[in-house]
CSV table of C-alpha atoms in Angstrom, one decimal:
chain,number,residue,atom,x,y,z
A,220,UNK,CA,17.3,1.8,-3.2
A,221,UNK,CA,16.5,2.6,0.5
A,222,UNK,CA,13.1,4.7,0.8
A,223,UNK,CA,11.9,6.5,4.5
A,224,UNK,CA,8.0,7.4,4.8
A,225,UNK,CA,6.6,9.5,7.3
A,226,UNK,CA,3.1,9.9,8.3
A,227,UNK,CA,2.6,13.4,7.3
A,228,UNK,CA,3.1,14.5,4.0
A,229,UNK,CA,1.2,12.1,1.4
A,230,UNK,CA,3.0,9.5,-0.2
A,231,UNK,CA,3.8,10.9,-3.2
A,232,UNK,CA,5.2,13.9,-2.8
A,233,UNK,CA,7.9,12.0,-0.9
A,234,UNK,CA,8.7,9.3,-3.2
A,235,UNK,CA,9.6,12.9,-5.0
A,236,UNK,CA,11.9,14.3,-3.1
A,237,UNK,CA,13.3,11.2,-3.4
A,238,UNK,CA,13.9,10.2,-6.3
A,239,UNK,CA,15.4,14.4,-6.1
A,240,UNK,CA,18.3,13.3,-3.7
A,241,UNK,CA,19.1,10.7,-5.7
A,242,UNK,CA,19.5,12.8,-8.9
A,243,UNK,CA,21.0,15.4,-6.1
A,244,UNK,CA,23.9,12.7,-4.8
A,245,UNK,CA,24.5,10.9,-8.6
A,246,UNK,CA,22.9,7.8,-7.2
A,247,UNK,CA,20.8,8.4,-10.3
A,248,UNK,CA,22.7,9.9,-13.3
A,249,UNK,CA,21.3,11.7,-16.3
A,250,UNK,CA,21.2,9.5,-18.3
A,251,UNK,CA,20.1,6.6,-16.4
A,252,UNK,CA,16.3,3.6,-17.0
A,253,UNK,CA,13.8,3.4,-14.5
A,254,UNK,CA,12.5,0.1,-12.9
A,255,UNK,CA,8.9,-0.1,-14.4
A,256,UNK,CA,6.4,1.6,-12.1
A,257,UNK,CA,5.1,-1.5,-10.4
A,258,UNK,CA,9.2,-3.4,-9.8
A,259,UNK,CA,9.9,1.1,-7.9
A,260,UNK,CA,6.7,0.2,-6.1
A,261,UNK,CA,6.8,-3.4,-5.1
A,262,UNK,CA,10.0,-2.9,-3.2
A,263,UNK,CA,9.6,1.4,-2.2
A,264,UNK,CA,5.4,-1.2,-0.9
A,265,UNK,CA,3.5,1.9,-2.0
A,266,UNK,CA,1.2,1.8,-3.9
A,267,UNK,CA,1.9,1.3,-8.2
A,268,UNK,CA,-1.2,4.8,-8.5
A,269,UNK,CA,1.5,5.8,-6.4
A,270,UNK,CA,4.9,6.0,-7.9
A,271,UNK,CA,3.1,6.7,-11.1
A,272,UNK,CA,1.4,9.4,-10.2
A,273,UNK,CA,5.0,11.2,-8.8
A,274,UNK,CA,7.0,9.9,-11.7
A,275,UNK,CA,4.8,11.9,-13.7
A,276,UNK,CA,4.7,14.6,-12.0
A,277,UNK,CA,8.7,14.5,-12.3
A,278,UNK,CA,8.0,13.7,-16.0
A,279,UNK,CA,6.1,17.0,-16.4
A,280,UNK,CA,8.7,19.0,-14.0
A,281,UNK,CA,11.6,17.4,-16.8
A,282,UNK,CA,13.9,15.6,-14.5
A,283,UNK,CA,13.0,12.1,-16.6
A,284,UNK,CA,11.2,11.6,-19.4
A,285,UNK,CA,10.3,8.0,-20.9
A,286,UNK,CA,10.3,7.1,-24.1
A,287,UNK,CA,7.5,5.4,-25.7
A,288,UNK,CA,9.1,1.6,-26.1
A,289,UNK,CA,11.8,1.4,-23.8
A,290,UNK,CA,10.8,2.9,-20.8
A,291,UNK,CA,11.4,6.1,-17.5
A,292,UNK,CA,14.4,7.8,-18.1
A,293,UNK,CA,16.8,9.5,-16.2
A,294,UNK,CA,16.2,13.5,-18.7
A,295,UNK,CA,20.0,13.9,-20.0
A,296,UNK,CA,20.5,17.7,-18.7
A,297,UNK,CA,22.5,18.0,-16.6
A,298,UNK,CA,22.6,20.6,-14.9
A,299,UNK,CA,19.2,18.8,-13.4
A,300,UNK,CA,21.3,18.0,-10.2
A,301,UNK,CA,23.1,20.5,-9.7
A,302,UNK,CA,20.0,22.3,-9.2
A,303,UNK,CA,18.2,20.0,-7.5
A,304,UNK,CA,21.9,20.1,-4.9
A,305,UNK,CA,21.4,23.7,-5.0
A,306,UNK,CA,17.9,23.9,-3.8
A,307,UNK,CA,18.7,20.6,-1.1
A,308,UNK,CA,21.5,22.7,0.1
A,309,UNK,CA,19.9,25.7,0.5
A,310,UNK,CA,17.1,23.8,2.7
A,311,UNK,CA,19.3,22.4,5.2
A,312,UNK,CA,21.1,25.5,5.4
A,313,UNK,CA,16.9,27.7,6.4
A,314,UNK,CA,16.5,24.3,8.7
A,315,UNK,CA,20.3,25.3,10.2
A,316,UNK,CA,19.5,28.9,10.7
A,317,UNK,CA,16.1,28.8,11.9
A,318,UNK,CA,16.6,26.3,14.2
A,319,UNK,CA,19.4,28.4,15.8
A,320,UNK,CA,17.4,31.5,15.4
A,321,UNK,CA,14.7,29.4,17.5
A,322,UNK,CA,17.8,29.5,20.5
A,323,UNK,CA,19.3,32.3,20.0
A,324,UNK,CA,21.8,32.5,17.7
A,325,UNK,CA,21.8,34.7,15.1
A,326,UNK,CA,24.0,34.8,11.2
A,327,UNK,CA,27.1,35.9,12.6
A,328,UNK,CA,26.7,34.0,15.5
A,329,UNK,CA,26.9,30.8,13.3
A,330,UNK,CA,29.7,31.7,11.0
A,331,UNK,CA,31.7,31.9,14.5
A,332,UNK,CA,30.1,28.2,15.3
A,333,UNK,CA,30.4,26.8,12.2
A,334,UNK,CA,34.0,28.3,11.8
A,335,UNK,CA,35.0,26.9,15.9
A,336,UNK,CA,33.2,24.1,15.1
A,337,UNK,CA,35.1,23.1,12.4
A,338,UNK,CA,38.5,23.6,13.9
A,339,UNK,CA,37.4,21.7,17.4
A,340,UNK,CA,36.5,18.4,14.9
A,341,UNK,CA,40.0,18.6,12.5
A,342,UNK,CA,41.8,19.5,16.0
A,343,UNK,CA,40.7,15.6,17.4
A,344,UNK,CA,41.2,13.7,14.3
A,345,UNK,CA,45.2,15.3,14.1
A,346,UNK,CA,45.1,14.2,17.2
A,347,UNK,CA,43.3,10.5,17.2
A,348,UNK,CA,45.5,10.3,13.6
A,349,UNK,CA,48.7,11.5,15.9
B,283,UNK,CA,-11.3,3.3,-14.9
B,284,UNK,CA,-15.3,2.7,-13.6
B,285,UNK,CA,-16.9,1.1,-10.9
B,286,UNK,CA,-16.0,-2.8,-10.6
B,287,UNK,CA,-18.0,-3.3,-7.3
B,288,UNK,CA,-21.9,-1.1,-6.5
B,289,UNK,CA,-23.9,-0.9,-3.3
B,290,UNK,CA,-26.9,0.6,-2.9
B,291,UNK,CA,-28.7,0.7,0.1
B,292,UNK,CA,-27.0,-2.5,1.2
B,293,UNK,CA,-28.9,-2.9,4.6
B,294,UNK,CA,-27.9,-6.5,6.7
B,295,UNK,CA,-29.9,-7.5,10.2
B,296,UNK,CA,-29.0,-10.2,12.1
B,297,UNK,CA,-32.1,-10.7,14.3
B,298,UNK,CA,-32.4,-6.8,16.3
B,299,UNK,CA,-28.8,-5.8,15.7
B,300,UNK,CA,-28.7,-4.3,12.1
B,301,UNK,CA,-25.0,-4.5,10.7
B,302,UNK,CA,-25.9,-2.9,7.6
B,303,UNK,CA,-27.2,-0.4,7.6
B,304,UNK,CA,-28.2,1.6,4.3
B,305,UNK,CA,-24.7,1.4,2.4
B,306,UNK,CA,-23.9,3.0,-0.7
B,307,UNK,CA,-20.8,2.7,-1.9
B,308,UNK,CA,-19.1,2.2,-5.5
B,309,UNK,CA,-15.1,1.7,-6.1
B,310,UNK,CA,-13.1,2.2,-9.1
B,311,UNK,CA,-11.2,-0.2,-11.1
B,312,UNK,CA,-7.8,-0.5,-10.7
B,313,UNK,CA,-7.6,1.0,-7.0
B,314,UNK,CA,-6.4,-0.1,-3.5
B,315,UNK,CA,-9.4,0.3,-1.0
B,316,UNK,CA,-8.9,0.5,2.7
B,317,UNK,CA,-11.3,-0.6,4.4
B,318,UNK,CA,-11.3,0.1,8.0
B,319,UNK,CA,-13.6,0.6,10.7
B,320,UNK,CA,-13.7,-0.3,14.9
B,321,UNK,CA,-14.5,-4.8,15.6
B,322,UNK,CA,-19.0,-4.3,15.0
B,323,UNK,CA,-19.1,-1.5,12.8
B,324,UNK,CA,-20.5,-4.0,9.4
B,325,UNK,CA,-16.7,-4.8,7.4
B,326,UNK,CA,-16.4,-8.2,7.3
B,327,UNK,CA,-20.7,-8.8,6.8
B,328,UNK,CA,-20.1,-6.4,3.7
B,329,UNK,CA,-16.8,-8.3,2.0
B,330,UNK,CA,-19.5,-11.6,2.7
B,331,UNK,CA,-22.1,-10.0,0.9
B,332,UNK,CA,-20.0,-8.9,-1.9
B,333,UNK,CA,-17.9,-12.7,-2.4
B,334,UNK,CA,-21.5,-13.8,-2.0
B,335,UNK,CA,-21.5,-15.7,1.5
B,336,UNK,CA,-24.1,-14.1,3.1
B,337,UNK,CA,-27.0,-12.1,1.5
B,338,UNK,CA,-28.4,-8.6,2.0
B,339,UNK,CA,-32.2,-8.3,3.3
B,340,UNK,CA,-32.4,-5.4,1.5
B,341,UNK,CA,-30.9,-3.2,-1.6
B,342,UNK,CA,-28.8,-4.6,-4.5
B,343,UNK,CA,-25.1,-4.9,-5.1
B,344,UNK,CA,-23.2,-5.1,-8.5
B,345,UNK,CA,-19.7,-6.9,-9.2
B,346,UNK,CA,-18.1,-6.1,-12.2
B,347,UNK,CA,-21.8,-5.6,-13.2
B,348,UNK,CA,-23.2,-8.4,-12.8
B,349,UNK,CA,-25.7,-8.9,-9.1
B,350,UNK,CA,-24.0,-11.8,-6.8
B,351,UNK,CA,-24.5,-15.1,-8.7
B,352,UNK,CA,-21.4,-16.6,-10.6
B,353,UNK,CA,-21.0,-14.5,-13.0
B,354,UNK,CA,-20.0,-12.8,-10.1
B,355,UNK,CA,-18.1,-15.5,-7.9
B,356,UNK,CA,-15.9,-16.0,-11.4
B,357,UNK,CA,-13.9,-12.2,-11.2
B,358,UNK,CA,-14.5,-11.7,-7.7
B,359,UNK,CA,-11.6,-12.9,-5.5
B,360,UNK,CA,-12.1,-13.3,-1.6
B,361,UNK,CA,-9.8,-14.1,1.1
B,362,UNK,CA,-11.4,-15.4,3.7
B,363,UNK,CA,-11.0,-14.2,7.5
B,364,UNK,CA,-9.4,-17.4,9.1
B,365,UNK,CA,-7.7,-19.6,6.6
B,366,UNK,CA,-10.9,-22.0,4.4
B,367,UNK,CA,-8.2,-25.3,3.9
B,368,UNK,CA,-9.0,-29.3,5.7
B,369,UNK,CA,-6.5,-29.5,8.0
B,370,UNK,CA,-5.2,-33.4,6.3
B,371,UNK,CA,-5.5,-30.9,2.8
B,372,UNK,CA,-1.1,-31.0,1.2
B,373,UNK,CA,-0.5,-27.6,0.0
B,374,UNK,CA,0.1,-29.2,-4.1
B,375,UNK,CA,-3.4,-30.0,-3.6
B,376,UNK,CA,-5.3,-27.4,-2.6
B,377,UNK,CA,-3.1,-26.2,-5.8
B,378,UNK,CA,-5.5,-28.6,-7.4
B,379,UNK,CA,-8.8,-27.4,-6.0
B,380,UNK,CA,-8.3,-23.4,-6.8
B,381,UNK,CA,-7.1,-24.6,-10.3
B,382,UNK,CA,-10.3,-26.5,-10.0
B,383,UNK,CA,-12.6,-24.1,-9.3
B,384,UNK,CA,-11.4,-21.4,-11.4
B,385,UNK,CA,-10.9,-20.5,-14.8
B,386,UNK,CA,-7.8,-18.0,-14.0
B,387,UNK,CA,-6.4,-18.9,-11.4
B,388,UNK,CA,-2.4,-19.4,-12.9
B,389,UNK,CA,-0.7,-22.8,-11.4
B,390,UNK,CA,3.2,-21.3,-12.1
B,391,UNK,CA,2.5,-18.1,-9.7
B,392,UNK,CA,1.1,-19.7,-7.1
B,393,UNK,CA,3.4,-22.8,-7.2
B,394,UNK,CA,6.4,-19.7,-8.3
B,395,UNK,CA,5.2,-18.0,-4.7
B,396,UNK,CA,6.1,-21.0,-3.2
B,397,UNK,CA,8.7,-21.7,-3.8
B,398,UNK,CA,10.2,-18.8,-3.4
B,399,UNK,CA,8.8,-19.2,0.7
B,400,UNK,CA,10.2,-22.6,0.7
B,401,UNK,CA,7.1,-23.7,1.4
B,402,UNK,CA,6.6,-27.2,-0.1
B,403,UNK,CA,3.6,-28.5,-2.5
B,404,UNK,CA,4.1,-32.2,0.4
B,405,UNK,CA,3.6,-30.5,2.7
B,406,UNK,CA,0.6,-30.6,4.4
B,407,UNK,CA,-1.9,-27.8,6.4
B,408,UNK,CA,-1.3,-29.2,9.4
B,409,UNK,CA,2.1,-29.5,9.5
B,410,UNK,CA,2.8,-25.8,8.8
B,411,UNK,CA,2.5,-22.3,10.8
B,412,UNK,CA,-0.7,-20.1,11.5
B,413,UNK,CA,2.4,-17.4,9.9
B,414,UNK,CA,2.8,-19.6,6.4
B,415,UNK,CA,-0.9,-20.7,6.4
B,416,UNK,CA,-1.9,-17.9,6.0
B,417,UNK,CA,0.3,-17.1,3.2
B,418,UNK,CA,-0.4,-20.0,1.9
B,419,UNK,CA,-4.4,-18.5,1.8
B,420,UNK,CA,-3.4,-16.1,0.0
B,421,UNK,CA,-0.6,-16.9,-2.1
B,422,UNK,CA,-4.2,-19.3,-3.7
B,423,UNK,CA,-5.8,-16.0,-3.3
B,424,UNK,CA,-4.2,-13.5,-5.1
B,425,UNK,CA,-2.7,-15.5,-8.9
B,426,UNK,CA,-6.7,-15.3,-9.7
B,427,UNK,CA,-6.7,-13.1,-12.6
B,428,UNK,CA,-9.9,-11.6,-10.9
B,429,UNK,CA,-10.9,-7.7,-11.6
B,430,UNK,CA,-12.6,-7.3,-7.9
B,431,UNK,CA,-9.9,-8.5,-4.7
B,432,UNK,CA,-11.5,-8.5,-1.7
B,433,UNK,CA,-9.4,-9.1,1.7
B,434,UNK,CA,-10.6,-9.5,5.1
B,435,UNK,CA,-8.0,-9.4,7.4
B,436,UNK,CA,-5.2,-10.5,5.3
B,437,UNK,CA,-2.2,-9.8,8.0
B,438,UNK,CA,-4.5,-10.8,10.7
B,439,UNK,CA,-1.8,-11.8,13.6
B,440,UNK,CA,0.9,-12.4,11.9
B,441,UNK,CA,4.7,-11.1,12.0
B,442,UNK,CA,5.8,-8.0,10.7
B,443,UNK,CA,8.5,-9.8,8.0
B,444,UNK,CA,5.6,-11.4,7.2
B,445,UNK,CA,3.2,-8.6,7.1
B,446,UNK,CA,6.0,-6.7,4.7
B,447,UNK,CA,5.4,-10.3,2.1
B,448,UNK,CA,1.8,-10.2,2.2
B,449,UNK,CA,1.9,-6.4,1.2
B,450,UNK,CA,4.5,-7.1,-1.1
B,451,UNK,CA,2.3,-10.7,-2.3
B,452,UNK,CA,-0.5,-8.3,-2.9
B,453,UNK,CA,1.0,-5.5,-4.9
B,454,UNK,CA,3.1,-7.9,-7.4
B,455,UNK,CA,0.4,-10.0,-9.1
B,456,UNK,CA,-3.1,-7.9,-8.4
B,457,UNK,CA,-4.1,-6.9,-11.9
B,458,UNK,CA,-3.9,-3.2,-12.6
B,459,UNK,CA,-7.4,-3.8,-14.0
B,460,UNK,CA,-8.8,-5.1,-11.0
B,461,UNK,CA,-10.2,-3.4,-7.6
B,462,UNK,CA,-8.6,-4.7,-4.5
B,463,UNK,CA,-10.5,-4.4,-1.5
B,464,UNK,CA,-9.2,-4.4,1.9
B,465,UNK,CA,-10.3,-4.7,5.9
B,466,UNK,CA,-7.8,-5.5,8.1
B,467,UNK,CA,-7.5,-3.0,11.9
B,468,UNK,CA,-3.2,-2.5,11.3
B,469,UNK,CA,-3.7,1.0,9.2
B,470,UNK,CA,0.0,2.0,9.7
B,471,UNK,CA,0.7,-1.0,7.9
B,472,UNK,CA,-1.6,-0.7,4.9
B,473,UNK,CA,-1.8,3.6,4.7
B,474,UNK,CA,0.9,3.3,2.2
B,475,UNK,CA,-0.6,0.9,-0.2
B,476,UNK,CA,-3.6,2.5,-0.1
B,477,UNK,CA,-5.3,4.5,-2.8
B,478,UNK,CA,-8.7,5.5,-0.6
B,479,UNK,CA,-10.1,4.7,2.8
B,480,UNK,CA,-13.4,4.0,3.5
B,481,UNK,CA,-14.2,4.7,7.6
B,482,UNK,CA,-17.1,2.2,7.8
B,483,UNK,CA,-19.4,2.6,11.5
B,484,UNK,CA,-22.0,1.5,12.9
B,485,UNK,CA,-23.3,-0.4,9.4
B,486,UNK,CA,-22.8,3.4,7.9
B,487,UNK,CA,-19.6,4.8,5.6
B,488,UNK,CA,-18.5,8.1,7.7
B,489,UNK,CA,-15.7,8.8,4.6
B,490,UNK,CA,-14.6,7.9,1.4
B,491,UNK,CA,-11.8,9.4,0.3
B,492,UNK,CA,-8.1,9.5,-1.5
B,493,UNK,CA,-5.6,8.3,1.2
B,494,UNK,CA,-3.1,11.6,-0.6
B,495,UNK,CA,-6.2,14.1,0.0
B,496,UNK,CA,-7.1,13.2,3.4
B,497,UNK,CA,-3.0,13.8,3.8
B,498,UNK,CA,-2.4,16.9,2.4
B,499,UNK,CA,-5.9,18.4,3.7
B,500,UNK,CA,-5.2,16.5,7.1
B,501,UNK,CA,-1.7,16.6,7.9
B,502,UNK,CA,-1.7,13.7,9.8
B,503,UNK,CA,-2.0,9.6,8.9
B,504,UNK,CA,-4.8,7.8,8.6
B,505,UNK,CA,-2.7,5.6,11.2
B,506,UNK,CA,-4.0,9.1,14.0
B,507,UNK,CA,-7.1,9.8,12.0
B,508,UNK,CA,-8.6,6.8,12.3
B,509,UNK,CA,-7.2,6.7,16.5
B,510,UNK,CA,-9.8,10.3,16.1
B,511,UNK,CA,-13.2,10.1,14.5
B,512,UNK,CA,-12.8,6.5,15.7
B,513,UNK,CA,-12.0,7.5,19.9
B,514,UNK,CA,-13.9,6.0,22.6
């Protein structure tokens, strides 16, 4: 697992976001066992209390579950990954639309631009193949 | 979990200069606290008083409920600013030294960590690089199962990769019921590992808060906040 932290948000929130992303993208799968808090904390270079807090919050959200003696697991609920994936997708779209709006483009413009972008990159990749 | 350290009105004067000015604070077990402040704010003086190297002029310090003395020294593991082993000692002799001194020292833990660094027990302290000397000292200090770790500038003058090693060594070895106090100027390097921060200014405490709370309240890093509070 690769961890990256920015300077603004609390670290435990950033850990939560990154674990959610791992579940959404299938790096962590339903039923996978997580390493111990201490191991995760050392690998991320963060305080074990911070890691604990992030994992507890994710448990409360139902994304992780802990079994008394055997450790902590990604919840078996298969829908979780889809829900997270969709939420992340919506965030990407929202950020994109907002950024484009700042540049003065409407949603309609965006669709046109995306279609042109797709066509252009397809053409160049075909040219490269040829 | 209770306070592992309590300071009440601790005052230390060096002649005319007041280094600690009726300072009161407490540190909880199980938390890592950053002791931050500009040069001359009293960080090292405070750590030396808690470890029993200096005596306060006024006030009271309790470590694990004990006044500073033999009983407090049994449970406090102190990393000084500079490594103190004689250059002629072998690494293995420093391990024997610690194992002789402290009941809670684990020789196996120390040897394991030295192995991962490829530092030979037969090497003399003199032949080690500055970074490795600091690492050896830290390994010894962290190989104790102490209840309070006092780390004074654990990363002073070592390269960024060595800083990561040092932080990981601290995280992997401190006992979860123990308190850890880290004094440092390298705030951006340590802020990920801190639960709480204490800002000291002219021997007084100006802030004692959880890092998470500070980050959500201010929306900026502790490093940025430090630069703001202590702007010259």
